[in-house]
PDB file of C-alpha atoms in Angstrom:
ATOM      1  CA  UNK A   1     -16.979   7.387  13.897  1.00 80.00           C
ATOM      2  CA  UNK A   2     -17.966   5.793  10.205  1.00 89.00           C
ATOM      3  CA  UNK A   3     -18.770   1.993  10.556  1.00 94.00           C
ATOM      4  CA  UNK A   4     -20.470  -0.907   8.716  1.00 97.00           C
ATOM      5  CA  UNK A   5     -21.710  -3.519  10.664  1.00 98.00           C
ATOM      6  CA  UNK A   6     -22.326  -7.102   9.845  1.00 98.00           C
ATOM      7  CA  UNK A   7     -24.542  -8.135  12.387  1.00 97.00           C
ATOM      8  CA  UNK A   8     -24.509 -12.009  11.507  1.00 97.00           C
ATOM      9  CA  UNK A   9     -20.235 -13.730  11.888  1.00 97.00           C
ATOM     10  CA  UNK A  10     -22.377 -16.831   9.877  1.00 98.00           C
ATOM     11  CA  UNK A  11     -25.362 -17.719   7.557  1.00 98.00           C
ATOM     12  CA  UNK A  12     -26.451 -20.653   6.917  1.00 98.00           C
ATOM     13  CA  UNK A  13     -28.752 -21.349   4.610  1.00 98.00           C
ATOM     14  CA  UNK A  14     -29.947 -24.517   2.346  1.00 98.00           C
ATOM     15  CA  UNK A  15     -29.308 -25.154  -1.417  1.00 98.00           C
ATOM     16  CA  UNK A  16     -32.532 -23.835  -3.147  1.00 97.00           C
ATOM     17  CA  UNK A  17     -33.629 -21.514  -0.436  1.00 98.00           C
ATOM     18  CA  UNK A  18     -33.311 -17.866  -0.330  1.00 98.00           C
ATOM     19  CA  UNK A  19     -30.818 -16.085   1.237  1.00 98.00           C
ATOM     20  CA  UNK A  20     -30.063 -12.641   3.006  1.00 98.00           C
ATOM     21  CA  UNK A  21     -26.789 -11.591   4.197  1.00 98.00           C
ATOM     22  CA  UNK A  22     -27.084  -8.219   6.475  1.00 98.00           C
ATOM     23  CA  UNK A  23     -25.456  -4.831   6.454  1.00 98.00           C
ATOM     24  CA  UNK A  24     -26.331  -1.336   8.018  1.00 98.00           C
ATOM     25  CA  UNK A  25     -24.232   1.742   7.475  1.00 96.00           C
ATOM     26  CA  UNK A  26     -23.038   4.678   9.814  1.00 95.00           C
ATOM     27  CA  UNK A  27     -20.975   6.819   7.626  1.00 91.00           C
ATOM     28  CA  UNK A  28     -22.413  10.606   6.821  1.00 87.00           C
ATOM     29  CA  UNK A  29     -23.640  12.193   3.508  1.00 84.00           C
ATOM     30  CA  UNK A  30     -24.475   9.725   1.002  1.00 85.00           C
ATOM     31  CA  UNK A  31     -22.298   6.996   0.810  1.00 90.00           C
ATOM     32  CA  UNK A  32     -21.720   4.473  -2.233  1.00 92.00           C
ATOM     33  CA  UNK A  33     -22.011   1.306  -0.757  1.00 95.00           C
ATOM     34  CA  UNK A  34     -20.498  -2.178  -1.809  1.00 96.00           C
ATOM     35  CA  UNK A  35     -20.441  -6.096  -2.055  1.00 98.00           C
ATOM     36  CA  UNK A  36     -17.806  -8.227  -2.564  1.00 98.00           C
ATOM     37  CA  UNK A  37     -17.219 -12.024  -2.096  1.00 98.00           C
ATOM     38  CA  UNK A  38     -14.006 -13.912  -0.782  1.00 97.00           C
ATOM     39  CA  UNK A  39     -13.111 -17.017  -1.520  1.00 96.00           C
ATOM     40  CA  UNK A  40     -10.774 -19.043   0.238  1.00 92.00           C
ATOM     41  CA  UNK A  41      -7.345 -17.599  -0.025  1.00 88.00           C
ATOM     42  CA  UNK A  42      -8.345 -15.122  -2.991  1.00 92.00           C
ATOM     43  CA  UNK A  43      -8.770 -11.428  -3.035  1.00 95.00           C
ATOM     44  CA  UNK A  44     -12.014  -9.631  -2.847  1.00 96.00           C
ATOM     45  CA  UNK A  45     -14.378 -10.113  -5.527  1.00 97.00           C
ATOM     46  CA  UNK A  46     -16.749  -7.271  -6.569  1.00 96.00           C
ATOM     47  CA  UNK A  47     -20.764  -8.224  -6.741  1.00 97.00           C
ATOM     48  CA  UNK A  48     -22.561  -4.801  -7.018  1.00 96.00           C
ATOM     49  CA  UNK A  49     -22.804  -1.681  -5.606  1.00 94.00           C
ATOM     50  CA  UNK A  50     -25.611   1.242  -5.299  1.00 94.00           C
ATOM     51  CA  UNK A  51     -24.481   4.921  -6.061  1.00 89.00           C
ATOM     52  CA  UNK A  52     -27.802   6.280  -6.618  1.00 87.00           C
ATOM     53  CA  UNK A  53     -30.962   5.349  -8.098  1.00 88.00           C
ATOM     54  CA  UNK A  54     -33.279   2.341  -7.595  1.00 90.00           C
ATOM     55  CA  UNK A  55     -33.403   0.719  -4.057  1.00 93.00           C
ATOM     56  CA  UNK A  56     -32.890  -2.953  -5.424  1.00 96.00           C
ATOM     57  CA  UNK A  57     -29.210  -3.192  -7.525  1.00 96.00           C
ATOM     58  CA  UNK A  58     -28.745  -6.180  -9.052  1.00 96.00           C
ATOM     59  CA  UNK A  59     -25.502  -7.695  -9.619  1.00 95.00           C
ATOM     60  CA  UNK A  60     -23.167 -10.908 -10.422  1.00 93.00           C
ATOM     61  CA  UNK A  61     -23.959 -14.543  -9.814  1.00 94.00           C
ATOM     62  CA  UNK A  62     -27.646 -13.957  -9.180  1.00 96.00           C
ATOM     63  CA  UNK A  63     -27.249 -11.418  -6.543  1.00 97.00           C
ATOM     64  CA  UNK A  64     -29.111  -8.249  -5.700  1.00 98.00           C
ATOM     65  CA  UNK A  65     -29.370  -5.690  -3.088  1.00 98.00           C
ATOM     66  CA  UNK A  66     -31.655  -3.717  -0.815  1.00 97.00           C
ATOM     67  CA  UNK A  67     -30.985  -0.099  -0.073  1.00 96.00           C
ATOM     68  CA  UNK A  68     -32.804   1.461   2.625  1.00 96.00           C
ATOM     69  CA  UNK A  69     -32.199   4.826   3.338  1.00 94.00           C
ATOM     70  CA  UNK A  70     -34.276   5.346   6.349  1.00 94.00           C
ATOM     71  CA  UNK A  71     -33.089   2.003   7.916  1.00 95.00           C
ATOM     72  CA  UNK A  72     -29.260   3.039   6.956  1.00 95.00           C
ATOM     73  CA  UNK A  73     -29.191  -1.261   5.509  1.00 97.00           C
ATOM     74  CA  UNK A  74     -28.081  -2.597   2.421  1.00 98.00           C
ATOM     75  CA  UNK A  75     -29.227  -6.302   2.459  1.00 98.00           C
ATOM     76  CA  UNK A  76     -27.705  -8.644   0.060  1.00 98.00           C
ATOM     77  CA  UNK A  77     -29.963 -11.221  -1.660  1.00 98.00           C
ATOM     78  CA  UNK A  78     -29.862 -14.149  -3.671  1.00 98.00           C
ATOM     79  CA  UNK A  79     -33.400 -15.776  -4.589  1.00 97.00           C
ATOM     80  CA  UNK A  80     -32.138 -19.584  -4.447  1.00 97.00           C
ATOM     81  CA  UNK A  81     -28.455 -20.509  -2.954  1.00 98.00           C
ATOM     82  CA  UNK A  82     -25.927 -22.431  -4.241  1.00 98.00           C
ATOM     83  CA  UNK A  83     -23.776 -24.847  -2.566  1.00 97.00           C
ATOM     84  CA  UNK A  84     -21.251 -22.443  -4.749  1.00 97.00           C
ATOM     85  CA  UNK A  85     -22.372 -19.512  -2.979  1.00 97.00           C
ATOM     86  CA  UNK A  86     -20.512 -20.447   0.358  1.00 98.00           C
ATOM     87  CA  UNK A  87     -17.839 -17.938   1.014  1.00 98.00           C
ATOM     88  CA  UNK A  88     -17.053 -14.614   2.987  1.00 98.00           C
ATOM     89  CA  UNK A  89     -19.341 -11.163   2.228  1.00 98.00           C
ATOM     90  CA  UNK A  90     -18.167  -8.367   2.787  1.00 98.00           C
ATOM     91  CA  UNK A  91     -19.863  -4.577   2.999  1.00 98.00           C
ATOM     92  CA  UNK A  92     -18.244  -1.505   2.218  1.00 97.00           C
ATOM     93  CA  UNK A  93     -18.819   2.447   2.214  1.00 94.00           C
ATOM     94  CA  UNK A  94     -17.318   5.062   0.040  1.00 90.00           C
ATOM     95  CA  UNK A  95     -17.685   8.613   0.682  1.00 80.00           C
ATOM     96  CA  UNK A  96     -16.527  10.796  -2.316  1.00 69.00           C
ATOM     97  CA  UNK A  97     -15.250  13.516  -0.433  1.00 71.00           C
ATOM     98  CA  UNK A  98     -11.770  13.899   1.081  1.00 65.00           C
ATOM     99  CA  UNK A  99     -11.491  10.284   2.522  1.00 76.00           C
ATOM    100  CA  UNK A 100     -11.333   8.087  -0.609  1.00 85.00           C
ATOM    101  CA  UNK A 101     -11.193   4.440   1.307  1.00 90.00           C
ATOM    102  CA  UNK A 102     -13.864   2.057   2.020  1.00 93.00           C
ATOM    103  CA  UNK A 103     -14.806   1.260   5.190  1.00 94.00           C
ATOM    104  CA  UNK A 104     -15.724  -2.411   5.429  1.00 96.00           C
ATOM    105  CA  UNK A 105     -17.667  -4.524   7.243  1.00 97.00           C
ATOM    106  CA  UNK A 106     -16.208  -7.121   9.789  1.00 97.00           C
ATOM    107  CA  UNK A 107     -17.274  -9.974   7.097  1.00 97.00           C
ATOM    108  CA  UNK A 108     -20.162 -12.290   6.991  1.00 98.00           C
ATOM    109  CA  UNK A 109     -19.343 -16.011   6.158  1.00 98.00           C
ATOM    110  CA  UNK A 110     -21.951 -17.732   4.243  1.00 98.00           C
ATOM    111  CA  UNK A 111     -22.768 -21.759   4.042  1.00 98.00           C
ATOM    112  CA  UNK A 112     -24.770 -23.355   1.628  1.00 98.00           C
ATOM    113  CA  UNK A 113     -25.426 -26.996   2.622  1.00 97.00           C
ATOM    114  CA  UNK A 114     -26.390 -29.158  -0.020  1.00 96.00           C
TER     115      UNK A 114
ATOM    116  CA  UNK B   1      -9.050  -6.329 -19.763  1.00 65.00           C
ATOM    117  CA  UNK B   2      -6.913  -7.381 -17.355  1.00 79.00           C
ATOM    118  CA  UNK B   3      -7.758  -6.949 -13.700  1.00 93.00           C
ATOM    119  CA  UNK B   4      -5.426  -5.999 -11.027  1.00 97.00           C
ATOM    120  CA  UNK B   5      -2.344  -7.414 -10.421  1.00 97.00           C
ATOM    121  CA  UNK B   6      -0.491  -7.619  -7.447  1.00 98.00           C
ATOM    122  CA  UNK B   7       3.222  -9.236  -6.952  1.00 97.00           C
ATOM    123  CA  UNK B   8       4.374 -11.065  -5.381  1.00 97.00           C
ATOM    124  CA  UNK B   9       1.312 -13.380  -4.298  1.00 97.00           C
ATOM    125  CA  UNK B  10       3.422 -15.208  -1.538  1.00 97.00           C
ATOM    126  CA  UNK B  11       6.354 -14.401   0.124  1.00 97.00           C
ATOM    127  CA  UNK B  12       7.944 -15.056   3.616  1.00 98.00           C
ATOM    128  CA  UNK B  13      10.074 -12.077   5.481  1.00 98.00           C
ATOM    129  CA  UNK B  14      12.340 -12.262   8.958  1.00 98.00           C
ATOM    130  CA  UNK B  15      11.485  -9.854  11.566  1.00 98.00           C
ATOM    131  CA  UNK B  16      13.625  -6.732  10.997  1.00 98.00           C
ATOM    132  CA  UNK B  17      13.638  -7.289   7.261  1.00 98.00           C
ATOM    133  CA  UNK B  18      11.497  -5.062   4.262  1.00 98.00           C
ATOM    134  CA  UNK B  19       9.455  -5.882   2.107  1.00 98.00           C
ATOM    135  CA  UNK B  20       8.157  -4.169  -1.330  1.00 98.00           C
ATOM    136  CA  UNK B  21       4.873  -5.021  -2.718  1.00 98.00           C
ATOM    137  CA  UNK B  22       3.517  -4.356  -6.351  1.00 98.00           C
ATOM    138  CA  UNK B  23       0.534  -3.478  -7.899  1.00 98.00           C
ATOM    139  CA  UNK B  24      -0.494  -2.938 -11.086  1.00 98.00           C
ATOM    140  CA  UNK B  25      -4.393  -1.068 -11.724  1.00 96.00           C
ATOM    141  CA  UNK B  26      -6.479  -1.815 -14.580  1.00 94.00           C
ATOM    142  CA  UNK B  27      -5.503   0.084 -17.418  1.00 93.00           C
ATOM    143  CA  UNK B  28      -6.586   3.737 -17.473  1.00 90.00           C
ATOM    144  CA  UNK B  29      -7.396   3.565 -13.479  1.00 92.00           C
ATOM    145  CA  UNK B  30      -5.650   6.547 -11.711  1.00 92.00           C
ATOM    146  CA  UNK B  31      -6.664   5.596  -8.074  1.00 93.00           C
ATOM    147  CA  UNK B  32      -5.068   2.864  -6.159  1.00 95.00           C
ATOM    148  CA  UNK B  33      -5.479   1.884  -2.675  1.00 96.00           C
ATOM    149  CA  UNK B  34      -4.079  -0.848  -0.423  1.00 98.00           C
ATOM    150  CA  UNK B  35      -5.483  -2.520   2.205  1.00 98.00           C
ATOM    151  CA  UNK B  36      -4.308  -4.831   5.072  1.00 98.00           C
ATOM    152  CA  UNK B  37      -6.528  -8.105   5.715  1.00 97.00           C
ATOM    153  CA  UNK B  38      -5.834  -9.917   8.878  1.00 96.00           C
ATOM    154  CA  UNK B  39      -8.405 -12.115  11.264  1.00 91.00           C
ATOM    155  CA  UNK B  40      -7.963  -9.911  14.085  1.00 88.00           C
ATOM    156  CA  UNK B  41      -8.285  -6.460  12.745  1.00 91.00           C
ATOM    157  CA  UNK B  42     -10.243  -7.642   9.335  1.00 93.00           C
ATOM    158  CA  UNK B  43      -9.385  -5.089   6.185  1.00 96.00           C
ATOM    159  CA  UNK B  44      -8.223  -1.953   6.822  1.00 96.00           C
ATOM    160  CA  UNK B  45      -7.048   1.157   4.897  1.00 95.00           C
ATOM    161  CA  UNK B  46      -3.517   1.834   4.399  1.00 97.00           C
ATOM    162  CA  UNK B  47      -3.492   4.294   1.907  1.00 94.00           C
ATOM    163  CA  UNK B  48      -4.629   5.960  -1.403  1.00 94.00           C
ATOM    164  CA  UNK B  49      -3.392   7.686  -4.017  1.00 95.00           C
ATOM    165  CA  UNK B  50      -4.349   9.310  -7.329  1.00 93.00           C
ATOM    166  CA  UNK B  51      -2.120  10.731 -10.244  1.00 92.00           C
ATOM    167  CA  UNK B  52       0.674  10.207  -8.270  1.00 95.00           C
ATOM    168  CA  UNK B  53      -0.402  11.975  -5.065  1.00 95.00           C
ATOM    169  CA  UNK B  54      -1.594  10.750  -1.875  1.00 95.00           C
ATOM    170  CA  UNK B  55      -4.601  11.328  -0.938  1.00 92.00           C
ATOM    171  CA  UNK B  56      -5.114   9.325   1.860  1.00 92.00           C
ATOM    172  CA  UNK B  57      -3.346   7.587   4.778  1.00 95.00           C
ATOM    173  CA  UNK B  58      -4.800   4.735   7.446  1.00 94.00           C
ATOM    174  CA  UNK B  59      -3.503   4.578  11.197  1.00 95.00           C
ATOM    175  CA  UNK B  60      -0.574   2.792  10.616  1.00 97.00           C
ATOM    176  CA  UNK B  61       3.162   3.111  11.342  1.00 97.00           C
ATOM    177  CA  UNK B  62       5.675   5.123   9.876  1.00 96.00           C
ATOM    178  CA  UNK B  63       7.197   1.709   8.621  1.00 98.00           C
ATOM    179  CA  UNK B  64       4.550   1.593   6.091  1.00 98.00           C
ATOM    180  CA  UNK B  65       4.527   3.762   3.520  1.00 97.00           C
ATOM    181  CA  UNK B  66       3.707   3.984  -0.415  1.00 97.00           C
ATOM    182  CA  UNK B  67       4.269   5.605  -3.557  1.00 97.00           C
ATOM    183  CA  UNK B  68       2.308   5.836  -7.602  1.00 98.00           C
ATOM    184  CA  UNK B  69       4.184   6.333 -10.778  1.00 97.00           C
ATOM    185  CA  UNK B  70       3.346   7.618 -13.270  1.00 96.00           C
ATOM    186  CA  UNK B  71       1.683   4.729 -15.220  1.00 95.00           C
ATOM    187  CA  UNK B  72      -0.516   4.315 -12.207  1.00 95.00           C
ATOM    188  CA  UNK B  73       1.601   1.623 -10.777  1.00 98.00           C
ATOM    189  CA  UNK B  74       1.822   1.719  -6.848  1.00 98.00           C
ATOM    190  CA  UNK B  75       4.264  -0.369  -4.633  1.00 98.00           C
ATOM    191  CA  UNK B  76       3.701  -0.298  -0.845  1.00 98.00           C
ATOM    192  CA  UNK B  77       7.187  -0.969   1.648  1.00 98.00           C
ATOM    193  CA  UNK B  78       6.594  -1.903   5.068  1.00 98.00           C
ATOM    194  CA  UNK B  79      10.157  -1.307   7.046  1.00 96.00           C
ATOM    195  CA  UNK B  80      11.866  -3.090   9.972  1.00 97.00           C
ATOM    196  CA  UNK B  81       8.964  -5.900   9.753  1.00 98.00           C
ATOM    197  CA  UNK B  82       7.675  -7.472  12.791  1.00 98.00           C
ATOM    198  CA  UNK B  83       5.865 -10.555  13.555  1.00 97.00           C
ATOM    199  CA  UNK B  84       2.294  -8.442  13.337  1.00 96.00           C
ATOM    200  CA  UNK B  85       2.285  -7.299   9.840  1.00 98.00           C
ATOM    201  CA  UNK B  86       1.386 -10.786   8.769  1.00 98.00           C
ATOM    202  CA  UNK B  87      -1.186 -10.016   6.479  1.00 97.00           C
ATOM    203  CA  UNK B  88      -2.746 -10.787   3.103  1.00 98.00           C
ATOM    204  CA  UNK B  89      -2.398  -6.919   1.614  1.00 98.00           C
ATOM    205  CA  UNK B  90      -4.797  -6.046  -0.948  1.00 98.00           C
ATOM    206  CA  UNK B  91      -4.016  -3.293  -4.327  1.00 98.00           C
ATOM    207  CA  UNK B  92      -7.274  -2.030  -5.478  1.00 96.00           C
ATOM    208  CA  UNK B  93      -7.840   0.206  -8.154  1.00 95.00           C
ATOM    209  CA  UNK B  94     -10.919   2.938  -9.610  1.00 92.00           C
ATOM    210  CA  UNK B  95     -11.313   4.467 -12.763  1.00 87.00           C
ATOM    211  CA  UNK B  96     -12.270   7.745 -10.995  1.00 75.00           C
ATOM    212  CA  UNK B  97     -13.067  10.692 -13.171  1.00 65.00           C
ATOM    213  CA  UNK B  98     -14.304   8.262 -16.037  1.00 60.00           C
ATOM    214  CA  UNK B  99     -18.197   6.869 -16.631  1.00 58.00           C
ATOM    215  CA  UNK B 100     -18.588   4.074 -15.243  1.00 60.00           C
ATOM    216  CA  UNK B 101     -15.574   4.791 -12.964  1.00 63.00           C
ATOM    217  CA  UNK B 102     -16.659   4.200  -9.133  1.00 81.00           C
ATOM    218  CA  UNK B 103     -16.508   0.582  -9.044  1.00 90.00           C
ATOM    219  CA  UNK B 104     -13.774   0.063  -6.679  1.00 93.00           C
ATOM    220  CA  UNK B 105     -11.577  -3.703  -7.775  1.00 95.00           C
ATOM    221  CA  UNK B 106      -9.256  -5.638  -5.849  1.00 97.00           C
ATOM    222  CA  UNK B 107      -6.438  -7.903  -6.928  1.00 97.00           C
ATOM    223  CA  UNK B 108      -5.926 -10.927  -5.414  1.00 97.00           C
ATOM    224  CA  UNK B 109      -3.232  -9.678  -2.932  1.00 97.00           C
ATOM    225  CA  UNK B 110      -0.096 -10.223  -1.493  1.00 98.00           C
ATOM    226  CA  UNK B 111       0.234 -12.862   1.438  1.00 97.00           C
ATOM    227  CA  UNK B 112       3.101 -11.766   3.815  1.00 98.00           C
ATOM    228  CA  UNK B 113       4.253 -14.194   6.322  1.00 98.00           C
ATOM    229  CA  UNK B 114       6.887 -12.619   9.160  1.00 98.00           C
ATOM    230  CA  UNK B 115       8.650 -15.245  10.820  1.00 97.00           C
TER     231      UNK B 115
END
Protein backbone atom coordinates (compact mmCIF):
# COMPACT_ATOMS: atom_id res chain seq x y z
CA UNK A 1 0.00 0.00 0.00
CA UNK A 2 1.20 3.91 -0.66
CA UNK A 3 1.91 5.69 2.73
CA UNK A 4 3.67 8.75 4.22
CA UNK A 5 4.73 8.53 7.53
CA UNK A 6 5.33 11.17 10.09
CA UNK A 7 7.34 9.53 12.48
CA UNK A 8 7.29 12.41 15.21
CA UNK A 9 2.97 13.25 16.62
CA UNK A 10 5.18 16.54 18.20
CA UNK A 11 8.30 18.83 17.82
CA UNK A 12 9.37 20.94 19.96
CA UNK A 13 11.81 23.13 19.39
CA UNK A 14 13.10 26.72 20.83
CA UNK A 15 12.70 30.23 19.25
CA UNK A 16 16.06 30.78 17.37
CA UNK A 17 17.02 27.19 17.00
CA UNK A 18 16.76 25.09 14.00
CA UNK A 19 14.21 22.92 13.26
CA UNK A 20 13.40 19.57 11.33
CA UNK A 21 10.07 18.15 10.94
CA UNK A 22 10.28 14.37 9.41
CA UNK A 23 8.72 12.58 6.50
CA UNK A 24 9.56 9.30 4.50
CA UNK A 25 7.56 8.14 1.53
CA UNK A 26 6.27 4.62 0.32
CA UNK A 27 4.40 5.34 -2.78
CA UNK A 28 5.96 3.84 -6.30
CA UNK A 29 7.44 5.65 -9.38
CA UNK A 30 8.40 9.07 -8.67
CA UNK A 31 6.19 10.84 -6.63
CA UNK A 32 5.77 14.79 -6.25
CA UNK A 33 5.90 15.31 -2.78
CA UNK A 34 4.39 18.19 -0.55
CA UNK A 35 4.27 20.58 2.57
CA UNK A 36 1.64 22.30 3.92
CA UNK A 37 0.95 24.05 7.30
CA UNK A 38 -2.38 24.15 9.43
CA UNK A 39 -3.29 26.53 11.55
CA UNK A 40 -5.78 26.30 14.08
CA UNK A 41 -9.15 25.88 12.55
CA UNK A 42 -7.91 26.92 8.90
CA UNK A 43 -7.41 24.88 5.83
CA UNK A 44 -4.15 23.58 4.62
CA UNK A 45 -1.62 25.97 3.66
CA UNK A 46 0.87 25.14 0.85
CA UNK A 47 4.87 25.63 1.77
CA UNK A 48 6.75 23.88 -1.14
CA UNK A 49 6.96 20.96 -2.94
CA UNK A 50 9.79 18.96 -5.04
CA UNK A 51 8.79 17.60 -8.59
CA UNK A 52 12.17 17.15 -9.84
CA UNK A 53 15.40 18.76 -9.72
CA UNK A 54 17.62 19.90 -6.81
CA UNK A 55 17.47 17.86 -3.50
CA UNK A 56 16.98 21.06 -1.23
CA UNK A 57 13.45 23.10 -2.40
CA UNK A 58 13.03 26.05 -0.78
CA UNK A 59 9.80 27.51 -0.01
CA UNK A 60 7.47 30.07 2.09
CA UNK A 61 8.14 31.55 5.49
CA UNK A 62 11.79 30.53 5.55
CA UNK A 63 11.26 26.95 4.88
CA UNK A 64 13.13 24.40 2.81
CA UNK A 65 13.26 20.80 2.14
CA UNK A 66 15.42 17.71 1.88
CA UNK A 67 14.77 15.12 -0.75
CA UNK A 68 16.44 11.93 -0.46
CA UNK A 69 15.85 9.49 -2.89
CA UNK A 70 17.73 6.61 -1.55
CA UNK A 71 16.37 7.22 2.04
CA UNK A 72 12.64 7.62 0.44
CA UNK A 73 12.58 11.21 3.21
CA UNK A 74 11.66 14.57 2.55
CA UNK A 75 12.73 16.54 5.71
CA UNK A 76 11.33 19.90 6.25
CA UNK A 77 13.64 22.66 7.56
CA UNK A 78 13.62 25.96 8.88
CA UNK A 79 17.18 27.46 9.92
CA UNK A 80 15.84 29.52 13.09
CA UNK A 81 12.05 28.96 14.49
CA UNK A 82 9.58 31.21 15.24
CA UNK A 83 7.27 31.26 18.06
CA UNK A 84 4.95 31.86 14.71
CA UNK A 85 6.00 28.71 13.32
CA UNK A 86 3.90 26.54 15.84
CA UNK A 87 1.24 24.72 13.97
CA UNK A 88 0.38 21.28 12.26
CA UNK A 89 2.79 19.88 9.09
CA UNK A 90 1.63 17.92 7.01
CA UNK A 91 3.38 15.56 4.07
CA UNK A 92 1.88 14.58 1.00
CA UNK A 93 2.53 12.36 -2.26
CA UNK A 94 1.23 12.78 -5.71
CA UNK A 95 1.63 10.26 -8.29
CA UNK A 96 0.72 11.59 -11.83
CA UNK A 97 -0.63 8.57 -13.12
CA UNK A 98 -4.20 7.26 -12.78
CA UNK A 99 -4.64 8.09 -9.00
CA UNK A 100 -4.63 11.91 -8.91
CA UNK A 101 -4.97 12.35 -4.83
CA UNK A 102 -2.40 12.96 -2.31
CA UNK A 103 -1.70 10.73 0.16
CA UNK A 104 -0.87 12.53 3.39
CA UNK A 105 0.91 12.11 6.26
CA UNK A 106 -0.77 11.50 9.75
CA UNK A 107 0.42 15.28 10.69
CA UNK A 108 3.26 16.52 12.71
CA UNK A 109 2.43 19.31 15.30
CA UNK A 110 5.12 21.74 15.81
CA UNK A 111 5.87 24.11 19.09
CA UNK A 112 8.00 26.91 19.19
CA UNK A 113 8.52 28.07 22.80
CA UNK A 114 9.62 31.42 23.19
CA UNK B 1 -5.89 35.93 -7.65
CA UNK B 2 -8.21 34.61 -5.55
CA UNK B 3 -7.60 31.30 -3.85
CA UNK B 4 -10.09 28.66 -3.28
CA UNK B 5 -13.24 29.08 -1.94
CA UNK B 6 -15.29 26.81 -0.22
CA UNK B 7 -19.06 27.47 1.20
CA UNK B 8 -20.35 27.23 3.52
CA UNK B 9 -17.41 27.48 6.21
CA UNK B 10 -19.74 26.30 9.14
CA UNK B 11 -22.77 24.60 9.23
CA UNK B 12 -24.60 22.14 11.63
CA UNK B 13 -26.79 19.03 10.06
CA UNK B 14 -29.29 16.35 12.02
CA UNK B 15 -28.57 12.81 11.51
CA UNK B 16 -30.61 11.65 8.48
CA UNK B 17 -30.38 15.06 6.88
CA UNK B 18 -27.99 16.21 3.48
CA UNK B 19 -25.83 18.37 3.08
CA UNK B 20 -24.27 20.21 -0.17
CA UNK B 21 -20.91 21.69 -0.06
CA UNK B 22 -19.30 24.27 -2.54
CA UNK B 23 -16.20 24.93 -3.97
CA UNK B 24 -14.95 27.23 -6.13
CA UNK B 25 -10.98 26.54 -7.82
CA UNK B 26 -8.72 29.24 -8.67
CA UNK B 27 -9.46 30.58 -11.87
CA UNK B 28 -8.31 28.55 -14.88
CA UNK B 29 -7.77 25.29 -12.48
CA UNK B 30 -9.58 22.25 -14.08
CA UNK B 31 -8.83 19.71 -11.22
CA UNK B 32 -10.61 19.71 -7.98
CA UNK B 33 -10.45 17.34 -5.21
CA UNK B 34 -12.06 17.05 -1.77
CA UNK B 35 -10.87 15.74 1.15
CA UNK B 36 -12.28 14.69 4.59
CA UNK B 37 -10.17 15.88 7.79
CA UNK B 38 -11.11 14.29 11.01
CA UNK B 39 -8.75 13.41 14.29
CA UNK B 40 -9.34 9.86 14.00
CA UNK B 41 -8.86 9.05 10.40
CA UNK B 42 -6.70 12.44 9.61
CA UNK B 43 -7.30 13.68 5.70
CA UNK B 44 -8.44 11.46 3.38
CA UNK B 45 -9.42 11.39 -0.34
CA UNK B 46 -12.89 11.58 -1.36
CA UNK B 47 -12.70 12.29 -4.79
CA UNK B 48 -11.31 14.06 -7.94
CA UNK B 49 -12.33 15.33 -10.89
CA UNK B 50 -11.12 17.13 -14.02
CA UNK B 51 -13.12 18.86 -16.94
CA UNK B 52 -16.05 17.64 -15.56
CA UNK B 53 -15.16 13.95 -15.20
CA UNK B 54 -14.21 11.93 -12.35
CA UNK B 55 -11.26 10.69 -12.15
CA UNK B 56 -10.98 9.46 -8.91
CA UNK B 57 -12.98 8.08 -5.95
CA UNK B 58 -11.76 7.39 -2.02
CA UNK B 59 -13.31 4.42 0.11
CA UNK B 60 -16.23 6.03 1.12
CA UNK B 61 -20.00 5.42 1.05
CA UNK B 62 -22.37 5.63 -1.56
CA UNK B 63 -23.87 8.64 0.50
CA UNK B 64 -21.06 10.68 -0.66
CA UNK B 65 -20.82 11.61 -3.89
CA UNK B 66 -19.73 14.72 -6.21
CA UNK B 67 -20.04 16.45 -9.32
CA UNK B 68 -17.81 19.59 -11.64
CA UNK B 69 -19.45 22.04 -13.92
CA UNK B 70 -18.42 23.36 -16.32
CA UNK B 71 -16.69 26.50 -14.90
CA UNK B 72 -14.71 24.13 -12.78
CA UNK B 73 -16.97 24.54 -9.86
CA UNK B 74 -17.46 21.23 -7.78
CA UNK B 75 -20.08 20.66 -4.95
CA UNK B 76 -19.78 17.45 -2.88
CA UNK B 77 -23.44 15.92 -1.13
CA UNK B 78 -23.10 13.57 1.57
CA UNK B 79 -26.77 11.76 1.97
CA UNK B 80 -28.71 10.40 4.98
CA UNK B 81 -25.86 12.01 7.35
CA UNK B 82 -24.81 10.30 10.41
CA UNK B 83 -23.11 11.29 13.49
CA UNK B 84 -19.50 10.14 11.81
CA UNK B 85 -19.23 12.41 8.93
CA UNK B 86 -18.33 15.19 11.28
CA UNK B 87 -15.59 16.55 9.51
CA UNK B 88 -13.82 19.71 8.37
CA UNK B 89 -13.99 18.81 4.31
CA UNK B 90 -11.41 20.34 2.30
CA UNK B 91 -11.90 21.66 -1.90
CA UNK B 92 -8.55 21.76 -3.41
CA UNK B 93 -7.76 22.71 -6.72
CA UNK B 94 -4.53 22.27 -9.63
CA UNK B 95 -3.90 24.02 -12.63
CA UNK B 96 -3.00 20.68 -14.32
CA UNK B 97 -2.00 20.82 -17.93
CA UNK B 98 -0.62 24.49 -17.43
CA UNK B 99 3.28 25.58 -16.39
CA UNK B 100 3.52 25.96 -13.28
CA UNK B 101 0.37 23.81 -12.78
CA UNK B 102 1.18 20.91 -10.11
CA UNK B 103 0.96 22.85 -7.06
CA UNK B 104 -1.94 21.30 -5.47
CA UNK B 105 -4.13 24.40 -3.06
CA UNK B 106 -6.62 23.98 -0.51
CA UNK B 107 -9.40 26.26 0.62
CA UNK B 108 -10.07 26.71 3.95
CA UNK B 109 -12.90 24.08 4.13
CA UNK B 110 -16.14 23.33 5.21
CA UNK B 111 -16.72 22.38 9.01
CA UNK B 112 -19.72 19.93 9.26
CA UNK B 113 -21.09 19.25 12.60
CA UNK B 114 -23.88 16.13 12.72
CA UNK B 115 -25.80 16.30 15.73
Amino acid sequence: AQSVAQPEDQVNVAEGNPLTVKCTYSVSGNPYLFWYVQYPNRGLQFLLKYITGDNLVKGSYGFEAEFNKSQTSFHLKKPSALVSDSALYFCAAFRMDSSYKLIFGSGTRLLVRP
Amino acid sequence: KAGVTQTPRYLIKTRGQQVTLSCSPISGHRSVSWYQQTPGQGLQFLFEYFSETQRNKGNFPGRFSGRQFSNSRSEMNVSTLELGDSALYLCASSGEGTVGGNTIYFGEGSWLTVV
